[in-house]
Coordinates of C-alpha atoms and ligand atoms in Angstrom, one line a residue:
X12 CA 0.1 0.2 -0.1
X13 CA 1.0 3.3 -1.0
X14 CA 1.8 5.8 1.8
X15 CA -0.5 8.6 1.1
X16 CA -3.6 5.5 1.4
X17 CA -2.0 4.3 4.4
X18 CA -2.0 7.1 6.1
X19 CA -5.6 7.8 5.3
X20 CA -6.5 4.4 6.8
X21 CA -4.5 5.4 9.9
X22 CA -6.5 8.4 10.1
X23 CA -9.8 7.2 9.3
X24 CA -9.5 5.3 12.6
X25 CA -9.6 8.2 15.1
X26 CA -13.0 9.9 15.3
X27 CA -15.1 6.7 14.1
X28 CA -17.7 5.5 14.6
X29 CA -21.1 3.3 12.5
X30 CA -22.2 6.5 10.4
X31 CA -18.7 7.7 9.5
X32 CA -15.7 9.7 11.4
X33 CA -16.8 12.8 13.8
X34 CA -13.4 14.7 14.2
X35 CA -14.7 18.2 15.4
X36 CA -11.6 20.9 15.8
X37 CA -10.5 20.5 19.6
X38 CA -11.7 16.9 20.1
X39 CA -9.8 14.1 21.9
X40 CA -10.4 11.9 18.1
X41 CA -8.9 15.7 15.6
X42 CA -5.7 16.4 18.7
X43 CA -5.1 12.9 18.0
X44 CA -4.8 13.8 14.3
X45 CA -2.7 16.6 14.7
X46 CA -0.4 14.1 17.1
X47 CA -0.5 11.7 14.4
X48 CA 0.5 14.3 11.2
X49 CA 3.1 15.8 14.0
X50 CA 4.9 12.2 14.7
X51 CA 4.9 11.8 10.6
X52 CA 6.8 14.7 10.4
X53 CA 9.0 14.4 13.5
X54 CA 9.9 10.8 11.5
X55 CA 11.4 12.8 8.9
X56 CA 12.6 15.4 10.4
X57 CA 10.5 18.3 9.3
X58 CA 10.1 21.2 11.9
X59 CA 6.8 21.4 12.9
X60 CA 5.1 24.5 14.0
X61 CA 1.2 25.2 15.2
X62 CA -0.5 28.7 16.3
X63 CA -3.0 29.7 19.1
X64 CA -5.9 28.4 17.2
X65 CA -4.7 24.8 16.6
X66 CA -3.2 25.1 12.9
X67 CA -0.1 22.7 12.8
X68 CA 2.7 23.1 10.1
X69 CA 5.7 21.2 9.2
X70 CA 8.3 23.2 7.6
X71 CA 10.9 21.6 5.2
X72 CA 13.4 24.5 3.5
X73 CA 14.4 26.1 1.2
X74 CA 17.8 26.7 -0.4
X75 CA 16.9 30.8 -1.0
X76 CA 18.3 32.6 2.3
X77 CA 15.3 34.6 3.0
X78 CA 13.0 32.8 0.8
X79 CA 9.1 33.0 1.6
X80 CA 6.9 30.0 1.9
X81 CA 5.3 27.3 0.2
X82 CA 2.6 26.5 1.6
X83 CA 0.3 23.4 0.6
X84 CA -2.5 21.8 2.6
X85 CA -5.5 21.1 3.9
X86 CA -7.6 20.2 7.0
X87 CA -7.9 17.0 9.5
X88 CA -11.6 17.8 11.0
X89 CA -14.6 16.3 10.0
X90 CA -18.4 17.1 9.9
X91 CA -20.4 14.3 12.3
X92 CA -20.9 11.5 9.7
X93 CA -17.5 12.7 7.6
X94 CA -15.4 10.4 5.6
X95 CA -12.1 9.4 5.2
X96 CA -10.2 12.0 2.2
X97 CA -12.6 15.7 2.7
X98 CA -9.6 17.0 4.1
X99 CA -7.0 14.6 5.3
X100 CA -6.0 13.8 2.1
X101 CA -5.0 17.1 1.2
X102 CA -3.2 17.2 4.7
X103 CA -1.7 13.6 4.2
X104 CA -0.7 14.1 0.8
X105 CA 1.4 17.4 1.2
X106 CA 3.4 15.1 3.9
X107 CA 3.7 13.0 1.0
X108 CA 4.7 15.6 -1.7
X109 CA 7.5 16.5 1.0
X110 CA 8.6 13.4 1.2
X111 CA 8.9 12.6 -2.5
X112 CA 11.0 15.7 -2.3
X113 CA 13.5 14.2 0.1
X114 CA 13.4 10.9 -1.6
X115 CA 14.4 12.2 -5.1
X116 CA 17.1 15.1 -3.6
X117 CA 14.9 17.9 -4.9
X118 CA 15.8 21.1 -3.7
X119 CA 13.4 24.0 -3.7
X120 CA 14.0 27.9 -3.5
X121 CA 11.5 28.5 -1.3
X122 CA 10.7 26.6 2.2
X123 CA 7.6 24.0 1.2
X124 CA 5.0 23.7 4.1
X125 CA 2.8 21.4 4.9
X126 CA 0.0 22.5 6.9
X127 CA -3.4 20.8 8.5
X128 CA -6.0 23.8 9.0
X129 CA -7.7 24.1 12.2
X130 CA -11.7 23.3 12.1
X131 CA -12.6 24.6 8.1
X132 CA -16.0 22.6 8.6
X133 CA -17.3 24.7 11.4
X134 CA -19.3 21.0 12.7
X135 CA -18.5 21.9 16.0
X136 CA -17.8 26.4 16.5
X137 CA -19.8 28.4 14.5
X138 CA -17.3 29.7 11.7
X139 CA -16.4 27.6 8.7
X140 CA -12.9 27.4 7.7
X141 CA -11.9 29.1 11.2
X142 CA -8.0 28.3 11.2
X143 CA -7.1 29.6 8.2
X144 CA -9.6 32.6 8.4
X145 CA -7.5 33.7 11.7
X146 CA -4.0 33.1 9.9
X147 CA -5.3 35.0 7.0
X148 CA -6.3 37.8 9.7
X149 CA -9.8 37.6 7.9
X150 CA -10.9 36.6 11.5
X151 CA -9.9 38.0 14.2
X152 CA -8.0 35.1 16.7
X153 CA -9.5 37.1 20.0
X154 CA -12.9 36.3 18.4
X155 CA -12.0 33.0 17.1
X156 CA -10.9 32.0 20.7
X157 CA -14.4 33.0 22.5
X158 CA -16.7 31.1 20.0
X159 CA -18.3 28.4 21.9
X160 CA -19.7 25.2 21.3
X161 CA -23.1 23.9 21.9
X162 CA -22.4 23.2 25.0
X163 CA -21.2 26.5 26.1
X164 CA -17.5 25.5 26.5
X165 CA -14.6 28.3 24.1
X166 CA -12.5 27.4 21.4
X167 CA -9.8 29.1 23.5
X168 CA -11.0 26.8 26.7
X169 CA -10.3 23.8 24.6
X170 CA -7.2 24.7 23.3
X171 CA -6.0 25.5 26.6
X172 CA -7.0 21.7 27.8
X173 CA -4.1 18.6 27.8
X174 CA -6.5 16.3 25.9
X175 CA -8.0 18.4 23.1
X176 CA -5.3 21.2 23.2
X177 CA -2.4 22.7 21.2
X178 CA 0.5 20.3 21.5
X179 CA 3.2 19.5 23.9
X180 CA 6.3 20.8 22.8
X181 CA 5.1 22.6 18.9
X182 CA 6.7 25.8 18.9
X183 CA 4.9 28.8 17.6
X184 CA 5.1 29.7 13.9
X185 CA 6.3 33.2 13.3
X186 CA 7.2 33.1 9.3
X187 CA 3.8 34.6 8.6
X188 CA 5.4 35.2 4.7
X189 CA 3.9 33.4 1.9
X190 CA 5.0 33.1 -1.4
X191 CA 2.3 30.7 -3.1
X192 CA -0.6 27.8 -1.5
X193 CA -1.9 24.7 -3.0
X194 CA -4.6 22.6 -1.9
X195 CA -5.2 19.0 -2.9
X196 CA -8.3 17.9 -2.3
X197 CA -11.2 15.3 -3.4
X198 CA -13.7 16.7 -5.8
X199 CA -16.9 15.8 -4.0
X200 CA -18.8 16.3 -6.8
X201 CA -19.5 14.2 -9.9
X202 CA -17.9 16.4 -12.8
X203 CA -14.2 14.6 -12.8
X204 CA -15.9 10.9 -12.6
X205 CA -18.3 12.2 -14.9
X206 CA -15.9 13.2 -17.5
X207 CA -13.2 10.3 -16.8
X208 CA -10.4 11.9 -16.0
X209 CA -8.4 12.0 -12.9
X210 CA -7.0 15.7 -12.4
X211 CA -8.7 19.2 -12.0
X212 CA -7.9 22.5 -11.6
X213 CA -10.1 24.4 -9.7
X214 CA -11.3 27.6 -11.8
X215 CA -12.8 29.4 -8.7
X216 CA -14.7 28.2 -5.4
X217 CA -17.8 29.4 -5.4
X218 CA -19.7 32.2 -3.6
X219 CA -22.2 31.6 -1.7
X220 CA -24.9 33.4 0.2
X221 CA -27.4 32.4 2.2
X222 CA -31.1 33.9 3.8
X223 CA -34.1 33.5 6.0
X224 CA -37.5 33.9 4.6
X225 CA -40.3 34.3 7.1
X226 CA -44.0 34.4 5.0
X227 CA -46.4 35.7 7.8
X228 CA -50.0 34.9 6.9
X229 CA -53.5 34.1 9.4
X230 CA -54.2 30.8 10.7
X231 CA -57.3 29.5 10.2
X232 CA -59.7 26.3 9.9
X233 CA -59.5 24.5 7.1
X234 CA -62.1 23.4 6.6
X235 CA -64.3 27.4 6.9
X236 CA -62.0 29.8 5.1
X237 CA -62.9 30.4 1.3
X238 CA -59.8 29.8 -0.3
X239 CA -60.3 33.7 -1.7
X240 CA -60.2 34.9 2.2
X241 CA -56.9 32.9 3.2
X242 CA -53.3 34.1 3.8
X243 CA -51.7 30.8 3.7
X244 CA -48.2 31.5 4.6
X245 CA -47.0 28.0 2.6
X246 CA -49.0 28.4 -0.6
X247 CA -47.0 31.8 -0.5
X248 CA -43.4 30.8 0.4
X249 CA -44.0 27.7 -2.1
X250 CA -43.9 30.3 -4.9
X251 CA -41.1 31.6 -3.6
X252 CA -39.2 28.6 -3.7
X253 CA -39.9 27.8 -6.9
X254 CA -39.5 31.4 -8.0
X255 CA -35.9 31.3 -7.0
X256 CA -35.2 27.5 -8.3
X257 CA -36.4 28.8 -11.8
X258 CA -33.7 31.8 -11.1
X259 CA -31.1 29.5 -10.7
X260 CA -31.5 27.2 -13.5
X261 CA -31.8 31.0 -15.9
X262 CA -28.5 31.6 -14.5
X263 CA -26.9 28.3 -15.4
X264 CA -24.0 27.7 -13.3
X265 CA -25.4 28.4 -10.2
X266 CA -27.4 25.8 -7.4
X267 CA -29.9 27.0 -4.7
X268 CA -30.8 25.2 -2.0
X269 CA -33.7 25.2 0.8
X270 CA -32.9 23.2 3.0
X271 CA -34.5 24.0 6.0
X272 CA -38.6 24.7 6.3
X273 CA -40.9 25.4 8.7
X274 CA -44.6 25.7 8.9
X275 CA -46.5 26.7 11.9
X276 CA -49.1 25.9 13.6
X277 CA -47.8 22.6 11.3
X278 CA -50.9 21.0 11.8
X279 CA -53.2 18.7 9.3
X280 CA -56.2 20.7 9.0
X281 CA -55.1 24.8 10.3
X282 CA -54.1 27.0 7.8
X283 CA -49.7 27.9 8.1
X284 CA -49.7 30.8 10.0
X285 CA -46.2 31.3 9.1
X286 CA -43.7 29.7 6.7
X287 CA -39.9 30.1 7.9
X288 CA -37.5 28.7 5.5
X289 CA -33.4 29.0 4.5
X290 CA -32.0 29.8 0.6
X291 CA -28.7 28.6 0.0
X292 CA -27.2 29.9 -3.3
X293 CA -23.6 29.8 -4.8
X294 CA -22.0 30.3 -8.4
X295 CA -18.7 31.2 -9.0
X296 CA -19.8 34.8 -10.4
X297 CA -21.6 37.6 -8.2
X298 CA -23.9 38.4 -11.1
X299 CA -25.8 35.2 -11.2
X300 CA -26.2 35.2 -7.4
X301 CA -27.6 38.8 -7.9
X302 CA -29.7 37.4 -10.1
X303 CA -30.8 34.9 -7.4
X304 CA -31.0 37.5 -5.1
X305 CA -32.9 39.8 -7.2
X306 CA -36.1 36.8 -7.8
X307 CA -36.4 35.8 -4.0
X308 CA -36.5 40.1 -3.4
X309 CA -39.1 40.6 -6.3
X310 CA -41.0 37.1 -5.6
X311 CA -41.3 37.9 -1.8
X312 CA -43.0 41.1 -2.7
X313 CA -45.1 39.0 -5.4
X314 CA -46.3 37.2 -3.1
X315 CA -47.0 39.7 -0.5
X316 CA -49.2 41.8 -3.0
X317 CA -51.0 39.2 -4.0
X318 CA -52.0 37.4 -1.1
X319 CA -52.7 38.3 1.9
X320 CA -49.2 37.3 3.7
X321 CA -45.9 39.6 4.9
X322 CA -43.1 38.4 4.3
X323 CA -39.1 38.9 4.8
X324 CA -35.7 38.2 3.8
X325 CA -32.7 38.8 5.8
X326 CA -29.7 37.8 4.5
X327 CA -27.6 35.9 6.9
X328 CA -24.7 35.5 5.3
X329 CA -22.4 36.1 1.8
X330 CA -19.1 35.4 1.1
X331 CA -18.0 35.7 -2.4
X332 CA -16.8 34.1 -4.9
X333 CA -12.9 33.1 -5.1
X334 CA -11.0 33.2 -8.6
X335 CA -7.8 30.7 -8.3
X336 CA -4.8 33.0 -9.6
X337 CA -4.5 32.4 -12.8
X338 CA -0.4 32.2 -13.1
X339 CA -1.0 29.2 -10.2
X340 CA -3.3 27.6 -12.6
X341 CA -0.9 27.7 -15.2
X342 CA 1.6 26.2 -13.1
X343 CA -0.1 23.7 -12.1
X344 CA -1.2 22.8 -15.9
X345 CA 1.9 22.7 -17.1
X346 CA 3.5 20.6 -14.3
X347 CA 0.2 18.2 -14.5
X348 CA 1.1 18.1 -18.8
X349 CA 5.3 17.4 -17.8
X350 CA 4.2 13.7 -15.7
X351 CA 2.6 13.0 -19.2
X352 CA -1.6 13.3 -17.5
X353 CA -4.0 15.7 -18.4
X354 CA -6.6 18.0 -16.0
X355 CA -9.8 20.1 -17.0
X356 CA -10.8 22.9 -15.5
X357 CA -13.3 22.9 -12.5
X358 CA -15.4 24.9 -10.5
X359 CA -15.5 24.0 -6.6
X360 CA -19.3 24.1 -4.9
X361 CA -18.0 23.6 -1.8
X362 CA -15.8 26.3 0.1
X363 CA -12.4 25.2 0.9
X364 CA -9.5 27.0 3.0
X365 CA -8.1 27.9 -0.5
X366 CA -10.2 30.5 0.3
X367 CA -9.5 32.4 2.5
X368 CA -5.8 32.5 1.7
X369 CA -6.5 33.4 -1.9
X370 CA -7.3 37.0 -0.5
X371 CA -3.4 36.9 0.4
X372 CA -1.3 35.0 -2.0
X373 CA -1.6 33.4 -4.8
X374 CA -3.4 30.1 -4.7
X375 CA -4.8 26.9 -6.3
X376 CA -6.6 23.6 -5.8
X377 CA -6.0 20.1 -7.5
X378 CA -8.9 18.2 -7.4
X379 CA -9.1 14.6 -7.4
X380 CA -12.5 12.3 -8.2
X381 CA -15.1 11.6 -6.2
X382 CA -16.5 8.0 -6.5
X383 CA -20.0 8.2 -7.2
X384 CA -19.6 12.2 -6.1
X385 CA -20.6 11.3 -2.8
X386 CA -19.1 13.3 0.2
X387 CA -19.7 14.3 3.9
X388 CA -20.7 10.7 4.6
X389 CA -18.9 7.4 5.3
X390 CA -19.0 6.2 1.6
X391 CA -16.6 8.8 0.7
X392 CA -14.0 7.4 -1.3
X393 CA -11.5 8.0 -4.0
X394 CA -9.9 5.0 -5.6
X395 CA -6.0 4.6 -4.5
X396 CA -4.7 4.8 -7.8
X397 CA -6.2 8.6 -7.9
X398 CA -5.0 9.6 -5.0
X399 CA -1.4 8.8 -5.8
X400 CA -1.6 10.9 -8.8
X401 CA -3.2 13.7 -7.3
X402 CA 0.3 13.5 -4.4
X403 CA 2.7 12.7 -8.3
X404 CA 0.7 16.4 -9.3
X405 CA 1.3 17.8 -6.2
X406 CA 5.1 17.3 -5.9
X407 CA 5.2 18.2 -9.9
X408 CA 3.3 21.6 -9.0
X409 CA 5.6 22.4 -6.0
X410 CA 8.8 22.1 -8.7
X411 CA 6.8 24.3 -11.3
X412 CA 5.7 27.0 -8.6
X413 CA 9.1 27.1 -7.2
X414 CA 10.6 28.2 -10.3
X415 CA 8.8 31.7 -10.5
X416 CA 7.2 32.7 -7.3
X417 CA 10.1 34.0 -5.4
Ligands
ZN519 ZN1 -13.0 19.3 2.6

């Protein structure tokens, strides 16, 4: 078994339960994964460092004095029913890439660091890409440490504990100057598998907006109120839901999801007086997201004019699309061609740490296929040969990127 496959199997034991892997930030299981990463790095003599929110780095020195580092990595945390590849593959892949450089006696001008970002999934503390957000200055460290989980424990408290906290004997990272960022990840969608191609170069990470829509009508007896006199909150909400679906289809390359929907009082013989639902819209450019938001607002005001209801739309979250760096993408494409492989351009509908990194340094991502396009489930899987090929593409990309960024 190759090192990447073998190590992913080792990590998959940590937090494993009958419905998948549960390895949330600053838990016993997640700390064990960080310890395992540190043990592998120490075996190879890489210099370890961490920061106050639990990001962990393993550094292979560069040849040029004072050169900024090429950072390569992903995350070790999972959703509560996660798979063995999302995140862990990019961390293990980065470490294997450093070892491949050693094994082939390839020196790089820049130091190259494998990084395990803390808390990408936001499964426990309410912030996605937590570690990379703090690292890049998008989110303040003290605010991150003050975030609390559902039981009231703060991240700061969890990271101060010996069982769940920062690693002993690992110094704080000092060097923050970046030359470039590369992230290897499973696609988590079906495009590469469908195209029969093992490697994808990410064009952009989709922007995302999330809304809460509340429609208030008047509840009443299901048998006695004539249709023309009703203010049915659910029927009105249904129009809005279908309007945003149409808008996403018209915009193209846009996905919209109504993932939560609550009806009050939620009884079969009572006209719904209130309907509350979420709308999550994602696309690689803001114009498409704007189009769906426009349809959401227009259809909402439309139902309030035609039906006896009032309605409100609150925007809860907005994340701009993150295009990957064109020069870095070109370097990755050259690297993949140099090892005799093919790659296609793919967008990323899911968020990644590369999104945060792209705001402070040139960033690029390499995808490998997910079998059946499945992710965030126990059945998440990628073929061993694709895992190995992704690491080879990463090694070649590091060598190529090293040539032109200083
Ligand atoms: Zn991930």
